[in-house]
mmCIF file of C-alpha atoms and ligand atoms in Angstrom:
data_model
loop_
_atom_site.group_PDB
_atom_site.id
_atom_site.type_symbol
_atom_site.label_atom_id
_atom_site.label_comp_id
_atom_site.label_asym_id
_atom_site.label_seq_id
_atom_site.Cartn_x
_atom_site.Cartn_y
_atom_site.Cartn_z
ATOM 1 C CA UNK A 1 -11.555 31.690 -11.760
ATOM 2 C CA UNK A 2 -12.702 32.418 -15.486
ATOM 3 C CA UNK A 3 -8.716 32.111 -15.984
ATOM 4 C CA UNK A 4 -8.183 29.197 -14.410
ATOM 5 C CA UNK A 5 -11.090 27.196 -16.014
ATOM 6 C CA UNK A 6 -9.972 28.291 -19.445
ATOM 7 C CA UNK A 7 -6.280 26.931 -18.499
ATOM 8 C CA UNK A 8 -8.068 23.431 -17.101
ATOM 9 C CA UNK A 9 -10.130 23.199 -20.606
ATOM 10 C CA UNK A 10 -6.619 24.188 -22.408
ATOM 11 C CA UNK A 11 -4.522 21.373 -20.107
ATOM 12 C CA UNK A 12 -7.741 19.096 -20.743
ATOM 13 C CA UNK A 13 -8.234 19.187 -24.456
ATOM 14 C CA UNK A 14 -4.263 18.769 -25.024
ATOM 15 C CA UNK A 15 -4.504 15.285 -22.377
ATOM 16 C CA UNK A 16 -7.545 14.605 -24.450
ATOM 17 C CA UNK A 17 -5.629 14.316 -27.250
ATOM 18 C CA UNK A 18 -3.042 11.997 -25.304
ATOM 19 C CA UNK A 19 -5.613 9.800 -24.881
ATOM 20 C CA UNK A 20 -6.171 8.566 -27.602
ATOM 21 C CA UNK A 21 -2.261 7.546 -27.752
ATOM 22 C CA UNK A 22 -2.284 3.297 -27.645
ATOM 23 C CA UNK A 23 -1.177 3.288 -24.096
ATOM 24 C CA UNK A 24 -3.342 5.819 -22.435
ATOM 25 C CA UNK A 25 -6.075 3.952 -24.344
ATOM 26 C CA UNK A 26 -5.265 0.762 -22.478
ATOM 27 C CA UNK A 27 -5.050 2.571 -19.144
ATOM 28 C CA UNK A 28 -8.175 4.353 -19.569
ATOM 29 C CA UNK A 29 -9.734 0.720 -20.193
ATOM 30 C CA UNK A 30 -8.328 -0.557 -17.456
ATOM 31 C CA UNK A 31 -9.665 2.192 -15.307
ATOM 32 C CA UNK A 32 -13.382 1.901 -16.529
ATOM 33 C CA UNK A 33 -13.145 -2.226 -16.201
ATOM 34 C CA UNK A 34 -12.310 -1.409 -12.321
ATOM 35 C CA UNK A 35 -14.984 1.175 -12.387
ATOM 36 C CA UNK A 36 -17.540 -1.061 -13.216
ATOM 37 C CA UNK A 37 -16.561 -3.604 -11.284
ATOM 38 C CA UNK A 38 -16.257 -1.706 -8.500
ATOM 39 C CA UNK A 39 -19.392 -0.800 -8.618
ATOM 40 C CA UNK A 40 -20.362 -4.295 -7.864
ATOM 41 C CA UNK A 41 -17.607 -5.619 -5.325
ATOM 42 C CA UNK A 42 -19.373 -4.894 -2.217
ATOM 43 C CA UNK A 43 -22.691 -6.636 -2.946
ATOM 44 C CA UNK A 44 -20.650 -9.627 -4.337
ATOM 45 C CA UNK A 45 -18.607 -9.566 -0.751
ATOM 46 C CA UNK A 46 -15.013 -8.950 -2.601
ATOM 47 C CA UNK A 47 -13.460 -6.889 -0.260
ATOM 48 C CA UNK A 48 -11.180 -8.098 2.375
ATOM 49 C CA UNK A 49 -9.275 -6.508 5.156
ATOM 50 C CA UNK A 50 -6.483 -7.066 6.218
ATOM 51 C CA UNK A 51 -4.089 -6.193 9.756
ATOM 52 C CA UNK A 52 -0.511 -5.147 10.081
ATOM 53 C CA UNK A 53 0.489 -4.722 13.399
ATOM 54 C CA UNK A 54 1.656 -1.549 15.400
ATOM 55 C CA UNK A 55 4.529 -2.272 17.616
ATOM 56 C CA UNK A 56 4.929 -0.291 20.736
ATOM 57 C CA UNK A 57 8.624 0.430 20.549
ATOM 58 C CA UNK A 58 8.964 1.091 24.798
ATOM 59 C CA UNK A 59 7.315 -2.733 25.372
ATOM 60 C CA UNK A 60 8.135 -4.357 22.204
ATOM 61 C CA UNK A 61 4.354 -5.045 21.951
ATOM 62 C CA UNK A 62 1.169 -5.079 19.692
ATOM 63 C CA UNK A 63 -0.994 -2.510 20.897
ATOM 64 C CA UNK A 64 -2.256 -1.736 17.814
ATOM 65 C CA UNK A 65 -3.426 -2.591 13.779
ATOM 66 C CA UNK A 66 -4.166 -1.109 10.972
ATOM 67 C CA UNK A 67 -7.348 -2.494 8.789
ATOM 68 C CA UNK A 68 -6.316 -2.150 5.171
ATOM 69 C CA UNK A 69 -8.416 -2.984 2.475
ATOM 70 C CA UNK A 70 -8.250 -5.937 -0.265
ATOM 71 C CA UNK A 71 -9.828 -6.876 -3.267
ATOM 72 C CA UNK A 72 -10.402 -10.214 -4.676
ATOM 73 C CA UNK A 73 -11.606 -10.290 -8.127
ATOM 74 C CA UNK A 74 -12.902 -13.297 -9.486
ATOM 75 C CA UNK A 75 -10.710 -12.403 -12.870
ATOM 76 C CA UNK A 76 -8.623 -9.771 -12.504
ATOM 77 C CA UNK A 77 -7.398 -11.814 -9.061
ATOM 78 C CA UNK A 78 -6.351 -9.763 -5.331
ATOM 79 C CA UNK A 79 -6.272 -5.963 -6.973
ATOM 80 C CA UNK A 80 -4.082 -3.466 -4.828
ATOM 81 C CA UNK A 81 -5.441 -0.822 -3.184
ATOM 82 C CA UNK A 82 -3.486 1.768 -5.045
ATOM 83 C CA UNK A 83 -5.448 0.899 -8.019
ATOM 84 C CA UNK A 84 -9.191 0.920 -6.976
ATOM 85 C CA UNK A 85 -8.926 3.742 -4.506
ATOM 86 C CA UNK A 86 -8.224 6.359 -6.339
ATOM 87 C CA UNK A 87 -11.116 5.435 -8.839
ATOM 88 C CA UNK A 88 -13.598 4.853 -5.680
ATOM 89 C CA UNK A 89 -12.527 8.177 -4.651
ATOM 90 C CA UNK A 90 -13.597 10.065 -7.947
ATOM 91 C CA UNK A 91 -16.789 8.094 -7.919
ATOM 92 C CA UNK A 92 -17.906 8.848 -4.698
ATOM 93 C CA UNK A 93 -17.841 4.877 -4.331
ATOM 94 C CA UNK A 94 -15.627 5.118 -1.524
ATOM 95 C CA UNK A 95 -18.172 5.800 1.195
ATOM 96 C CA UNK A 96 -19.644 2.645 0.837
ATOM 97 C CA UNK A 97 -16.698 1.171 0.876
ATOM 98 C CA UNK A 98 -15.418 3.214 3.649
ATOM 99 C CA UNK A 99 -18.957 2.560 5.628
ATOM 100 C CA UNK A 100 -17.915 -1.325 4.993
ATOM 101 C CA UNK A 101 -14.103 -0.984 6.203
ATOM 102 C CA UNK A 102 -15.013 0.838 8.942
ATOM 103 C CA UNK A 103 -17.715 -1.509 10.360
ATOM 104 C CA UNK A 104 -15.932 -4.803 9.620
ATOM 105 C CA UNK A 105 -12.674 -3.227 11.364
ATOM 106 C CA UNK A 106 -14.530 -2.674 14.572
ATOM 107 C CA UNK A 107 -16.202 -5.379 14.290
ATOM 108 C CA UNK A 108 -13.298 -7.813 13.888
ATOM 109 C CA UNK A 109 -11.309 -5.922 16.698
ATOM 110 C CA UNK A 110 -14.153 -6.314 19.239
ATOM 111 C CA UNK A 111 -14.103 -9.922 18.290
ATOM 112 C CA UNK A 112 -10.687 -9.779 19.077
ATOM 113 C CA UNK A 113 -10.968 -8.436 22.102
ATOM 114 C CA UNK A 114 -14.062 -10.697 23.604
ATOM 115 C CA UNK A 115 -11.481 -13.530 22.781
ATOM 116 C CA UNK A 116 -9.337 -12.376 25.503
ATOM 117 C CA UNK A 117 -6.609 -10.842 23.026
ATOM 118 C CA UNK A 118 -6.031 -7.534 24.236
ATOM 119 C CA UNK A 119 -7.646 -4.437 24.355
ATOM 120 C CA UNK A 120 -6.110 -3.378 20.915
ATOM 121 C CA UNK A 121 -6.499 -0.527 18.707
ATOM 122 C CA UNK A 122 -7.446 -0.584 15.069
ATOM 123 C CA UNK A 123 -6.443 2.196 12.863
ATOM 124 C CA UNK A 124 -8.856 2.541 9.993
ATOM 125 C CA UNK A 125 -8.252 4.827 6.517
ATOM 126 C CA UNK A 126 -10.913 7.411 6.044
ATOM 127 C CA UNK A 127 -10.393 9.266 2.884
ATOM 128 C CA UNK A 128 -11.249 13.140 1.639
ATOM 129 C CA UNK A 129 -15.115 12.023 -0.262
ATOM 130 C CA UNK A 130 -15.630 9.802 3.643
ATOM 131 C CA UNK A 131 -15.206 13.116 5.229
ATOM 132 C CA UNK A 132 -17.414 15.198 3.416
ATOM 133 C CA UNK A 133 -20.273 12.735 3.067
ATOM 134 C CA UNK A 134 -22.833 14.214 5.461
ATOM 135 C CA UNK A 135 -23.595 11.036 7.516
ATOM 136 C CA UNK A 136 -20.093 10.365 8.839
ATOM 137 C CA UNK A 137 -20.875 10.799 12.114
ATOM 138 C CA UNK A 138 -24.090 9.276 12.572
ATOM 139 C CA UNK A 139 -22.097 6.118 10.963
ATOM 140 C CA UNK A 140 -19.790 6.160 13.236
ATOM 141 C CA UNK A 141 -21.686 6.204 15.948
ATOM 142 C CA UNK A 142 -23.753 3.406 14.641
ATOM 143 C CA UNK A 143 -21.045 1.594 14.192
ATOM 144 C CA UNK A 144 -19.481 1.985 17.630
ATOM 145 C CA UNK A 145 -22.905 1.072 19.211
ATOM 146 C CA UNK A 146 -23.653 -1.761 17.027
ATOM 147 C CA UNK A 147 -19.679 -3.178 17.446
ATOM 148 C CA UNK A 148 -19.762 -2.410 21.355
ATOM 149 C CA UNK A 149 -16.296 -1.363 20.600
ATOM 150 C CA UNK A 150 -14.785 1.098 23.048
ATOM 151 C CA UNK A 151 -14.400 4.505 20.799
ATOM 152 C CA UNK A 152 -11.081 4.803 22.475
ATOM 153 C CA UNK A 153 -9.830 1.479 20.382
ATOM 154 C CA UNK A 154 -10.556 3.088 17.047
ATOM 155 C CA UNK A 155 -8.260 5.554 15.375
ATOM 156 C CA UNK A 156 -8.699 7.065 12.056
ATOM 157 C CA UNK A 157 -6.235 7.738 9.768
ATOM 158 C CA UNK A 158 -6.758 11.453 7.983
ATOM 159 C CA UNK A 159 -4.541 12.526 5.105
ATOM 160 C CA UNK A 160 -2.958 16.203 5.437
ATOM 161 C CA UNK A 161 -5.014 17.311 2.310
ATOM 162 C CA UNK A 162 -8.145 17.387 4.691
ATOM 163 C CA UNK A 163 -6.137 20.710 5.992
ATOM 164 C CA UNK A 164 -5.572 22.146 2.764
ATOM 165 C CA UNK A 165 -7.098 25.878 2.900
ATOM 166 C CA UNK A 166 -10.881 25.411 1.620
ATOM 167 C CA UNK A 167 -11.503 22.687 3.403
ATOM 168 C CA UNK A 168 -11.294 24.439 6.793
ATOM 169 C CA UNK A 169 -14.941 23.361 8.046
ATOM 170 C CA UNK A 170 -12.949 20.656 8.562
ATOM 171 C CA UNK A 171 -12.603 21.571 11.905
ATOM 172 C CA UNK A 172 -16.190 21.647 13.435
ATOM 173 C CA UNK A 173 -16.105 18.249 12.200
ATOM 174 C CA UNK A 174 -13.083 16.358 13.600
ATOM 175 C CA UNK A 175 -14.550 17.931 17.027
ATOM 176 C CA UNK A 176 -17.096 16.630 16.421
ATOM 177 C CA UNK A 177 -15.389 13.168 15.543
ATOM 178 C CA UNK A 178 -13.346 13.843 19.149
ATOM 179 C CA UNK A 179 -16.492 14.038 20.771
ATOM 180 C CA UNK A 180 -17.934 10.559 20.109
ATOM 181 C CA UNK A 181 -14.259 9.444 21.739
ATOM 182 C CA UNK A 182 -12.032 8.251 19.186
ATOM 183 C CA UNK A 183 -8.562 9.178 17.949
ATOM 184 C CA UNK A 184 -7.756 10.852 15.316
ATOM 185 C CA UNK A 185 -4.140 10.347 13.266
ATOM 186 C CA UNK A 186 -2.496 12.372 10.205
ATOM 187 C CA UNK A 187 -1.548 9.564 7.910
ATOM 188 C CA UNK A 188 1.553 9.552 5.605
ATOM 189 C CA UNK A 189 2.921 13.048 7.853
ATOM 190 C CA UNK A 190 5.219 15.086 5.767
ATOM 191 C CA UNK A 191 4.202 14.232 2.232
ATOM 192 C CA UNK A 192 1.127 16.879 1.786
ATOM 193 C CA UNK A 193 1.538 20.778 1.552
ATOM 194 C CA UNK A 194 -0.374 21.549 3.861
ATOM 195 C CA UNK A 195 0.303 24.467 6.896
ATOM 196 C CA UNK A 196 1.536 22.967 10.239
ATOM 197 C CA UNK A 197 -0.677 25.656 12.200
ATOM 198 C CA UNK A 198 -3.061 22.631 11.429
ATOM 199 C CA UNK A 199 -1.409 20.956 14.022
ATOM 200 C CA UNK A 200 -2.474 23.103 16.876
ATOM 201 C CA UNK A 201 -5.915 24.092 16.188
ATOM 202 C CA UNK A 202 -7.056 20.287 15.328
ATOM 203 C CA UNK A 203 -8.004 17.551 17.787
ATOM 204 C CA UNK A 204 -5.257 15.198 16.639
ATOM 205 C CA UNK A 205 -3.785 12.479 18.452
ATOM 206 C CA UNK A 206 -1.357 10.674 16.061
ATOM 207 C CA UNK A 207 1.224 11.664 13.494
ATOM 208 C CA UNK A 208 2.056 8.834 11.626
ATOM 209 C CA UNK A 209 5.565 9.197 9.891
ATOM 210 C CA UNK A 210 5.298 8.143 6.453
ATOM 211 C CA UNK A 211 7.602 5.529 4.891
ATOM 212 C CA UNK A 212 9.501 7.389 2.674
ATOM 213 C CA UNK A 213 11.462 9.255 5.005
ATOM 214 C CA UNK A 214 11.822 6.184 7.152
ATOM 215 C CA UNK A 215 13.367 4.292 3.934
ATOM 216 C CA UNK A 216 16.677 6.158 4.459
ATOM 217 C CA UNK A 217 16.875 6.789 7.938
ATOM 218 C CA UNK A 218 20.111 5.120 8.233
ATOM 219 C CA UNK A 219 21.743 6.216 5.214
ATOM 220 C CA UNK A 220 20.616 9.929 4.758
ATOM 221 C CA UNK A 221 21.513 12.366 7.231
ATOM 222 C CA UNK A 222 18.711 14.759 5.880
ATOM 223 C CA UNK A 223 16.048 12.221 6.455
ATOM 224 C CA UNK A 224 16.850 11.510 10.061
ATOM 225 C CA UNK A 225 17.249 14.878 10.697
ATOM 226 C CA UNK A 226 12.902 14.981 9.158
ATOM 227 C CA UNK A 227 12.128 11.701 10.903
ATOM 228 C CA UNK A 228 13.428 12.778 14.304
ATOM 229 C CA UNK A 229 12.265 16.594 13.524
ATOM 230 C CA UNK A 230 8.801 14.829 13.710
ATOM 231 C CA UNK A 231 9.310 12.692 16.340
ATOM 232 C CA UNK A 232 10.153 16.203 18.376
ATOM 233 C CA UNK A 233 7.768 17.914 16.949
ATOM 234 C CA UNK A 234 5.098 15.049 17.383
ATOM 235 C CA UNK A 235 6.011 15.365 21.487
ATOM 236 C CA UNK A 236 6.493 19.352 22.062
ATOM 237 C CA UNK A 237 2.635 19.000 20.824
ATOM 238 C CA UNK A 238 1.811 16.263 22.766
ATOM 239 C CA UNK A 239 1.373 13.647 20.399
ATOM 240 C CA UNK A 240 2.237 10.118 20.080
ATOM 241 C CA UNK A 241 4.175 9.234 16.970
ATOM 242 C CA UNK A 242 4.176 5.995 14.511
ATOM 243 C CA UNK A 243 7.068 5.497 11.925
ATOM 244 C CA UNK A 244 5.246 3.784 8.976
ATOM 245 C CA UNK A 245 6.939 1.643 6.324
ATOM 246 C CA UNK A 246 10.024 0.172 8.923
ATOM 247 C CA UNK A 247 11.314 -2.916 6.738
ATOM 248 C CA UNK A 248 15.168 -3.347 8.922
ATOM 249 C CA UNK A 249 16.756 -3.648 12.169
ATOM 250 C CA UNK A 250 18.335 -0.813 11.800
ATOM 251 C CA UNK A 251 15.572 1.305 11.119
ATOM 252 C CA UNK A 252 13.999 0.104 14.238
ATOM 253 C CA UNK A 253 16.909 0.409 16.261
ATOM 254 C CA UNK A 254 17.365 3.756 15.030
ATOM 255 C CA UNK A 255 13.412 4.926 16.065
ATOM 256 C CA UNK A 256 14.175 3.191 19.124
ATOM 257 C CA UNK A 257 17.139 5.438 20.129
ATOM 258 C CA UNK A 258 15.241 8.519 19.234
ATOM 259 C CA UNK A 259 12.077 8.233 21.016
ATOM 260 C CA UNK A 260 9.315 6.905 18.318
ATOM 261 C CA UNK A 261 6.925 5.594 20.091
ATOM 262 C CA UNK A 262 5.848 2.734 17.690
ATOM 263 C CA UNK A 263 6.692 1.178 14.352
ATOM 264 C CA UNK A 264 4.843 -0.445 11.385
ATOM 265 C CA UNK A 265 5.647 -2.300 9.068
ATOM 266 C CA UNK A 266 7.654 -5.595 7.137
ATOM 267 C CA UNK A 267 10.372 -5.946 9.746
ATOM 268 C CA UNK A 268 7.842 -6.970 12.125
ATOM 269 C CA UNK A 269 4.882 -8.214 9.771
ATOM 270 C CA UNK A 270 3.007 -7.545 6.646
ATOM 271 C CA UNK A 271 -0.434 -6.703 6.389
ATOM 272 C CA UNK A 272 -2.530 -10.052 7.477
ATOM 273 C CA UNK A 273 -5.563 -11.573 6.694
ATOM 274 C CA UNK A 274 -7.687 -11.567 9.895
ATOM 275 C CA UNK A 275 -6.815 -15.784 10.558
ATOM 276 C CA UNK A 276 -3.247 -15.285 10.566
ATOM 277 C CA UNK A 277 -3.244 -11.963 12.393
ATOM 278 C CA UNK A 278 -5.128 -14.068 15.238
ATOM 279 C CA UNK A 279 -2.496 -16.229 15.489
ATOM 280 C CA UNK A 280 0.200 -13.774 16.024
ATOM 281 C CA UNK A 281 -1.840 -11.966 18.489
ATOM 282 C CA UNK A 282 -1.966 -16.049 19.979
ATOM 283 C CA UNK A 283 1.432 -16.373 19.791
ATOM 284 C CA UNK A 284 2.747 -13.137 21.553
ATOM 285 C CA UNK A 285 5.040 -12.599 19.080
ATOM 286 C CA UNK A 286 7.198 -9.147 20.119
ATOM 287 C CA UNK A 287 9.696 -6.964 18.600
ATOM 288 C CA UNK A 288 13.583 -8.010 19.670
ATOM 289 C CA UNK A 289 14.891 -6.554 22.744
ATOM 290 C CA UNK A 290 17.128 -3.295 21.922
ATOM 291 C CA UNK A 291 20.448 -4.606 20.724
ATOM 292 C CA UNK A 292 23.335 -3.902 23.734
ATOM 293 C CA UNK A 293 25.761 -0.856 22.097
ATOM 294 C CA UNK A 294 25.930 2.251 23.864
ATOM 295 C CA UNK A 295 23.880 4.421 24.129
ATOM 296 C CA UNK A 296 23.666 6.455 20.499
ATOM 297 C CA UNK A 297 24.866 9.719 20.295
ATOM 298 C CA UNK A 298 23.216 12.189 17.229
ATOM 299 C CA UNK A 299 25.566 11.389 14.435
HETATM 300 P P1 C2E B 1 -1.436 3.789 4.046
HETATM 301 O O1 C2E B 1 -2.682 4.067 4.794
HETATM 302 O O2 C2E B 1 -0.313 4.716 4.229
HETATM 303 O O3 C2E B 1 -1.056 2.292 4.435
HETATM 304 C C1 C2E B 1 0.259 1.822 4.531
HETATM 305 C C2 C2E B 1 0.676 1.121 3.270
HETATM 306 O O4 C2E B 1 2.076 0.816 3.348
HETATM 307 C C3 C2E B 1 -0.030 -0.204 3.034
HETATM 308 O O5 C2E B 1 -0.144 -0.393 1.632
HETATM 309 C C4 C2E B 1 0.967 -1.189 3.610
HETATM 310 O O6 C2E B 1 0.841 -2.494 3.093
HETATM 311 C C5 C2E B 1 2.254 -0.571 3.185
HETATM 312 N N1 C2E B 1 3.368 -0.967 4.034
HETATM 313 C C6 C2E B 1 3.339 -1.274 5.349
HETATM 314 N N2 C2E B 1 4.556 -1.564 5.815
HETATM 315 C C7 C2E B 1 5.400 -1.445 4.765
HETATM 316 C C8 C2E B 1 6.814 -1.630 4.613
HETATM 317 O O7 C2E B 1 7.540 -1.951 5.548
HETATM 318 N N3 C2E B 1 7.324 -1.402 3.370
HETATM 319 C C9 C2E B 1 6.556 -1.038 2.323
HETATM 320 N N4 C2E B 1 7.150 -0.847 1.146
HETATM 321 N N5 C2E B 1 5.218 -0.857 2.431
HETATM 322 C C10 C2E B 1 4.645 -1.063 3.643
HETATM 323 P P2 C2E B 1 -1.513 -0.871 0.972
HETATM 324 O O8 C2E B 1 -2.219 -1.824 1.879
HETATM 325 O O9 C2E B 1 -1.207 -1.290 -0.412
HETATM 326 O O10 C2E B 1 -2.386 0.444 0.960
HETATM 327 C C11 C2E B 1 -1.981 1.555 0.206
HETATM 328 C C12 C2E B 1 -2.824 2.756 0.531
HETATM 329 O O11 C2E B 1 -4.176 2.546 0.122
HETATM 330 C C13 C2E B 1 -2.910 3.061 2.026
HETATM 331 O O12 C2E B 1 -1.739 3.730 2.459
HETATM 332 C C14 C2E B 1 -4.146 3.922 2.063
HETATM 333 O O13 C2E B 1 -3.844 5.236 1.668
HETATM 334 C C15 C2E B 1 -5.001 3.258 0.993
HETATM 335 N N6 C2E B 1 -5.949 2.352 1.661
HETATM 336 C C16 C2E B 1 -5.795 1.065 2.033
HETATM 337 N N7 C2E B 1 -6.914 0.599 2.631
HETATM 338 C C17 C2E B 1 -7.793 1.626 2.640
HETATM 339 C C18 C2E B 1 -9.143 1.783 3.133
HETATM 340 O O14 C2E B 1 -9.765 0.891 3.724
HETATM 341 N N8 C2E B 1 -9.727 3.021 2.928
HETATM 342 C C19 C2E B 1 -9.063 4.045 2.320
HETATM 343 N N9 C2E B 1 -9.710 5.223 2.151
HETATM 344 N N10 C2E B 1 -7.814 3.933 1.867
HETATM 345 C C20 C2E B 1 -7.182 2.737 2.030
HETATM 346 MG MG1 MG B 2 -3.055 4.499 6.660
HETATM 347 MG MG1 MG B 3 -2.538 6.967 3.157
HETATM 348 MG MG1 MG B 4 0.633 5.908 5.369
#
């Protein structure tokens, strides 16, 4: 350990001196003008959510969203997730934020739901810091008894680095999590390095494929031959299986063939702020009935 500190200080003082280059210096301003604002965004009701649907590929319906978060800045306008999470992450920030996401998503799909729009599912993020803080599961269950929401309409989204080696307490926990009767899904599958054995001695549900193996699907043979390993691999463990990131009809046509059991993303909808989700969930929209070619063959 004494080793690998002294190599962090080394790596460390040399990025130390990077930063004082002219465009680290703007980054690193950048990052503490978010930090401080951050810091304020919840009290001064920034945040947003919004809902992109999750298409059941068998029905061609919307059994599902996922609640993503926004932020509207009075100056630095509607900032993207990937740049304030990150930072909420490091400064533990993020379970507020995460307490707020996850109570407004129930909320809003309840609401939902009492309007006679389905019983629905709502996906919600919950990141590394969420899952450490030590009342995650007494806010969940607040939540779920405040909302009235049945736990069986929530699912949260866990990252693979949750299974990374030293984190293995983990596991106590997402029983836990079971217990109280909601699902549990490994977000952006395939991108962490974490074991698979993971796979069969957690309580998950879900694997959600992650887009950038869908991107190609049509085009490289190597990443069908991951996306429909999953899909496989997602079944021979019992688990249902969402392709993230699906943006053409061929991509969805292709997921169709091989057995994904539902898609997000563009080629059906965007993410949505909660009034125009509502009206797709008014309209009925669904997904295009399978195209009429024969039945595809693995090439
Ligand atoms: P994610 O959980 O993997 O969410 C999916 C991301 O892919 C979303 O980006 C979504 O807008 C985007 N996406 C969906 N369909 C498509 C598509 O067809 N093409 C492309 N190119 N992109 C698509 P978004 O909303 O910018 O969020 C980025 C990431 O930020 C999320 O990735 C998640 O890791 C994190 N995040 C968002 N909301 C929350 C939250 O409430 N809590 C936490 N902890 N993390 C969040
Ligand atoms: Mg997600
Ligand atoms: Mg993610
Ligand atoms: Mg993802």
């Amino acid at each position: 350990h004494a080793d690998i500190a002294m190599y962090c200080a080394k790596k460390l003082g040399r990025n130390n001196f990077q930063f004082y280059t002219p465009v680290m210096n703007e980054e690193s301003m950048e990052r503490v003008r978010i930090e401080s604002a951050l810091r304020n965004a919840l009290e001064r009701n920034e945040f947003v959510l919004h809902y992109q649907p999750q298409v059941d590929l068998k029905t061609g319906k919307i059994v599902g969203m996922e609640a993503l978060i926004r932020w509207q800045h009075p100056e630095m306008g509607m900032v993207p997730p990937i740049r304030f999470i990150g930072i909420a992450e490091e400064t533990g920030l993020i379970v507020q934020i995460g307490a707020w996401v996850m109570r407004t998503a129930c909320a809003q799909n309840k609401a939902w739901q009492d309007a006679g729009l389905g019983k629905l599912r709502v996906a919600v993020n919950l990141s590394a810091r969420q899952f450490g803080a030590p009342d995650l599961i007494a806010g969940l269950e607040s939540v779920l008894l405040d909302t009235m929401l049945d736990p069986d309409c929530l699912e949260i989204e866990l990252t693979e680095s949750l299974f990374m080696s030293d984190v293995t307490p983990a596991v106590e926990l997402l029983h836990r999590m079971k217990s109280l009767g909601v699902n549990l899904s490994i977000d952006d599958f395939g991108t962490g390095f974490s074991s698979l054995s993971y796979l069969s001695r957690f309580p998950i549900d879900v694997l959600k494929i992650d887009r950038s193996f869908v991107a190609d699907i049509t085009i490289d043979a190597n990443d069908a031959a991951i996306v429909t390993s999953i899909i496989g691999l997602a079944h021979n463990l019992k688990l249902a299986v969402i392709a993230e990131g699906v943006e053409t009809l061929e991509q969805l046509d292709y997921l169709r063939s091989h057995g994904c059991d539902e898609i997000q993303g563009y080629f059906f909808s965007k993410p949505l702020p909660a009034g125009e989700f509502e009206a797709m969930l008014r309209e009925g929209r669904c997904l295009p009935a399978p195209q009429q070619t024969e039945p595809e063959a693995d090439a």
